[in-house]
Amino acid sequence: MTEEKMRFEAEVSRLLDIVVHSLYSNKDIFLRELISNASDACDKLRYEAIAKPELLAGDSEFKVRLLTDNVRNVLTIADNGIGMNKTDLIENLGTIANSGTAKFVEALSKSDKAKDVDLIGQFGVGFYSAFMVAGQVEVVTKKAGEDQAWKWSSDGKGEYTIAEAEMEGHGTQITLHLTDDFKEFTEEHRLRHIVKTYSDHIGIPVVLMKADGNDETLNEASALWTRPKSDITDEQYKEFYKHNSHAFDDPWKTIHYQAEGAIEYTGLLFLPTMRPFDLYDPARKGHLKLYVRKVFITEGADDLLPPWLRFVSGVVDSQDLPLNISREMLQHNPVLTKIKNGLTKKLLSELETASKKDSKGFETFWENFGSVVKEGLYEDYTNRDRILKLARFRSTHSDGWTTLADYVTRMKDGQKAIYYISGEDVDALKRSPQLEGFAAKGIEVLLLTDPVDEFWLPSVGQFEEKDFKSVTRGGADLADVKSDDKDDAKDDKKDDAASDASLDALIASIKIALGTNIKDVRESDRLTSSACCLIADETGMDLRMERLMKQHNRVDEISPRILEINPKHSLIKKLSDIAIKDAKTPILHDAALLLLDQARILEGEALPDPVSFARRLDLVMEKGLGS
Ligand code: ADP
Ligand code: MG
């Protein structure tokens, strides 16, 4: 018999090195991983056999069998699932095939050895966890519909071998030669306990084969979602979630229900506690599985949930779809569309309830998933209003989160719009000069930091008939808003500011100095302590929106903006005095350029010509020091 020797992919070797030498204490999980793989393999064959019943070759009672030999110290896990051919073996057991394991490896490079060990429990290492308890692992397998069986074998130290083998029927047998420390995994009570703990929810029987022929089924062996809710414990739901969703957290919400009426299906849906690491990966397939009358059809079906709910995982089992439906036929299937609408409504109402009854929990949920949910505001018109009511925001008037409804109750007399400012982080936003006038009048401003905000705002436009308005765009209209601050009255005293005539002179001279760098120069009513700031045109794009578009190459150039100057600022007053006496004084030219650069810096923008800026600043400082 010829045997081929192969090397593991470098990443696998590294992983195995850690797994083999790991002091990770909960070794039991290897069995959960192997049973889970066996059950997946049976699901795959069951699906393939819908179109090609001959693949079953008469063996249609799917099960996982456990065989022990406490003399040779061997545990075998056997299934009659899809099996693997040579190519499958190399791809699946020689490389890092699954995302949980990939994530584990990714996390490794950043941490030390002791921490790596903990990660095994957090991320799971799938098949490779067998090497935690076995010095030698043999996989004998035959793919359903093929004639040749194969034997894969390894001690987990860098190499594995593949050779032709003999096998009755199809499926996979994984034989673990346990190391002396792990004799316990041949003991019946040990296996019984592990299977009950971790694999009870597996839909096919896990059978312990006994020498006396009285084989014992160790698990419940009925699909969890088909059992009555009252028979299912929290622990069982949690284990199912972890298995089904490849998750390492506990579910935040578990929603198990029966939809009845025009469309009948069972839903077992989970909302995660933690954000999956690949939530923004366009290639990500979710973990919502579609079954038709308990037969697994597909996972991560796009047609089952809108993208803004892509973090939801679980199972949907339909009574109405035909069993022989192909994955291709699922697209635009009217039954599926109805299920999708039903699931969306159900999830929305669960979120609404949670937002009222468990506001802390909901806020944590929002921190993790709010940016994804907000995609629904421009993608899902029918549910827009409900999503908008769920949405939570940071604002100048609260340290935590606020709803739009609460914002509206805090609006000032005469305030017509819901004001917002957007940017990268809340603290930087709070310091924006554009907010000064709003702060002085006590007007609340929403602080938006998700890139997605730039997309839904233009398409939503209003909440309760109030426009959303960027504070970095157009006129601030602050004059109409009544201030509730008594001290504020003095701010309105005109004599505190530069005179109209001198300010006009200054504005004219700044315009000349800045030329086409700027669209306009205006007197500001939104500034109180800063000298100047940049504003986008009323008709133009929001400042940050435009910058974001530029970053993504959606626009070529940032369009010229408006420079607003603060007539009450002492520097502006002094410059105005100079401008009305002699508009041609060279200092005004330098000052105009410095003001523009300063406004750009406040915006967090890079200066187009930092060298000239520095030179000009030096000059002005020198003059200030007197010579
Ligand atoms: P995952 O199950 O998350 O994909 P694993 O490391 O557990 O990752 O398994 C890697 C792959 O090996 C599986 O995706 C599957 O293709 C294959 N595999 C493992 N066990 C079996 C089995 N008993 N029958 C068929 N294929 C299997
Ligand atoms: Mg697995």
Coordinates of N, CA and C and ligand atoms in Angstrom, one line a residue, residues 33-42 44 77-79 81-84 88-89 91-93 95-101 125-129 139 141 171-174 246, ligand 1:
E33 N -16.6 18.7 19.4 CA -16.2 19.1 18.0 C -16.3 18.0 17.1
L34 N -15.9 16.8 17.4 CA -15.9 15.7 16.5 C -17.4 15.2 16.3
I35 N -18.2 15.2 17.3 CA -19.6 14.9 17.1 C -20.3 15.9 16.2
S36 N -20.0 17.2 16.4 CA -20.5 18.2 15.6 C -20.2 18.1 14.2
N37 N -18.9 17.7 13.9 CA -18.5 17.5 12.5 C -19.3 16.3 11.9
A38 N -19.4 15.2 12.7 CA -20.1 14.1 12.2 C -21.6 14.4 11.9
S39 N -22.2 15.2 12.7 CA -23.6 15.6 12.5 C -23.7 16.5 11.3
D40 N -22.7 17.4 11.1 CA -22.7 18.2 9.9 C -22.6 17.4 8.6
A41 N -21.7 16.3 8.7 CA -21.5 15.5 7.5 C -22.8 14.7 7.2
C42 N -23.6 14.3 8.2 CA -24.9 13.7 7.9 C -25.9 14.6 7.3
K44 N -25.1 17.2 5.5 CA -24.7 17.4 4.1 C -25.2 16.3 3.2
I77 N -14.9 7.6 16.7 CA -16.2 8.3 16.5 C -16.5 8.1 15.0
A78 N -17.6 7.4 14.8 CA -17.9 7.0 13.4 C -19.2 7.6 12.9
D79 N -19.3 8.0 11.7 CA -20.6 8.5 11.2 C -20.8 7.9 9.8
G81 N -22.1 9.8 7.3 CA -22.4 11.0 6.6 C -21.7 11.1 5.2
I82 N -21.5 12.2 4.7 CA -21.0 12.4 3.4 C -19.6 11.9 3.1
G83 N -18.7 11.8 4.1 CA -17.4 11.3 3.9 C -16.5 12.2 3.2
M84 N -15.2 11.9 3.0 CA -14.3 12.7 2.3 C -13.5 11.9 1.3
D88 N -10.6 16.3 -0.5 CA -11.3 16.8 0.7 C -10.4 16.7 1.9
L89 N -9.8 15.6 2.1 CA -8.9 15.4 3.3 C -7.8 16.4 3.3
E91 N -7.7 19.3 1.9 CA -8.2 20.7 2.1 C -8.8 20.9 3.5
N92 N -9.5 19.9 4.0 CA -10.2 20.1 5.3 C -9.3 19.8 6.5
L93 N -8.4 18.8 6.4 CA -7.6 18.4 7.5 C -6.2 18.8 7.4
T95 N -5.3 22.1 6.1 CA -5.3 23.6 6.2 C -6.2 24.1 7.2
I96 N -6.3 25.4 7.3 CA -7.3 26.0 8.3 C -8.5 26.3 7.5
A97 N -9.5 25.4 7.7 CA -10.7 25.5 6.9 C -11.8 26.3 7.5
N98 N -11.8 26.4 8.8 CA -13.0 27.1 9.3 C -12.7 28.4 10.0
S99 N -13.6 29.3 10.0 CA -13.4 30.7 10.4 C -13.1 30.8 11.9
G100 N -13.7 29.9 12.7 CA -13.4 30.0 14.2 C -11.9 29.7 14.4
T101 N -11.4 28.7 13.7 CA -10.0 28.3 13.9 C -9.1 29.4 13.3
V125 N -11.1 24.9 18.2 CA -10.2 24.6 17.1 C -10.6 23.4 16.3
G126 N -12.0 23.1 16.4 CA -12.6 22.1 15.5 C -11.9 20.8 15.6
F127 N -11.7 20.2 14.4 CA -11.1 18.9 14.3 C -9.8 18.8 15.1
Y128 N -9.0 19.8 15.0 CA -7.6 19.7 15.6 C -7.6 19.5 17.1
S129 N -8.8 19.8 17.7 CA -8.8 19.6 19.2 C -8.6 18.1 19.6
V139 N -8.0 8.8 10.4 CA -9.3 9.1 9.9 C -9.5 8.2 8.7
T141 N -12.1 7.2 5.8 CA -13.3 7.8 5.2 C -13.6 7.5 3.8
G171 N -18.9 7.3 4.7 CA -18.9 8.0 6.0 C -17.4 8.2 6.5
T172 N -17.3 8.4 7.8 CA -16.0 8.8 8.4 C -15.8 8.1 9.8
Q173 N -14.7 7.5 9.9 CA -14.4 6.9 11.3 C -13.1 7.6 11.8
I174 N -13.2 8.3 12.9 CA -12.1 8.9 13.5 C -11.6 8.2 14.7
H246 N -21.5 28.7 15.6 CA -20.0 28.8 15.8 C -19.6 30.0 16.7
Ligands
ADP1 P1 -15.6 23.2 10.9 O1 -16.4 22.1 11.3 O2 -15.9 24.5 11.6 O3 -15.7 23.4 9.4 P2 -13.4 21.6 11.7 O4 -12.0 21.8 11.9 O5 -14.2 21.0 12.8 O6 -14.1 22.9 11.2 O7 -13.5 20.6 10.4 C1 -12.9 20.9 9.2 C2 -13.6 20.3 8.0 O8 -13.3 18.9 7.9 C3 -15.1 20.4 8.0 O9 -15.6 21.6 7.5 C4 -15.4 19.2 7.1 O10 -15.4 19.6 5.7 C5 -14.3 18.2 7.3 N1 -14.8 17.2 8.3 C6 -14.4 17.1 9.6 N2 -15.0 16.0 10.1 C7 -15.7 15.4 9.2 C8 -16.6 14.2 9.1 N3 -16.8 13.5 10.2 N4 -17.1 13.9 7.9 C9 -16.9 14.7 6.8 N5 -16.2 15.8 6.8 C10 -15.6 16.1 8.0

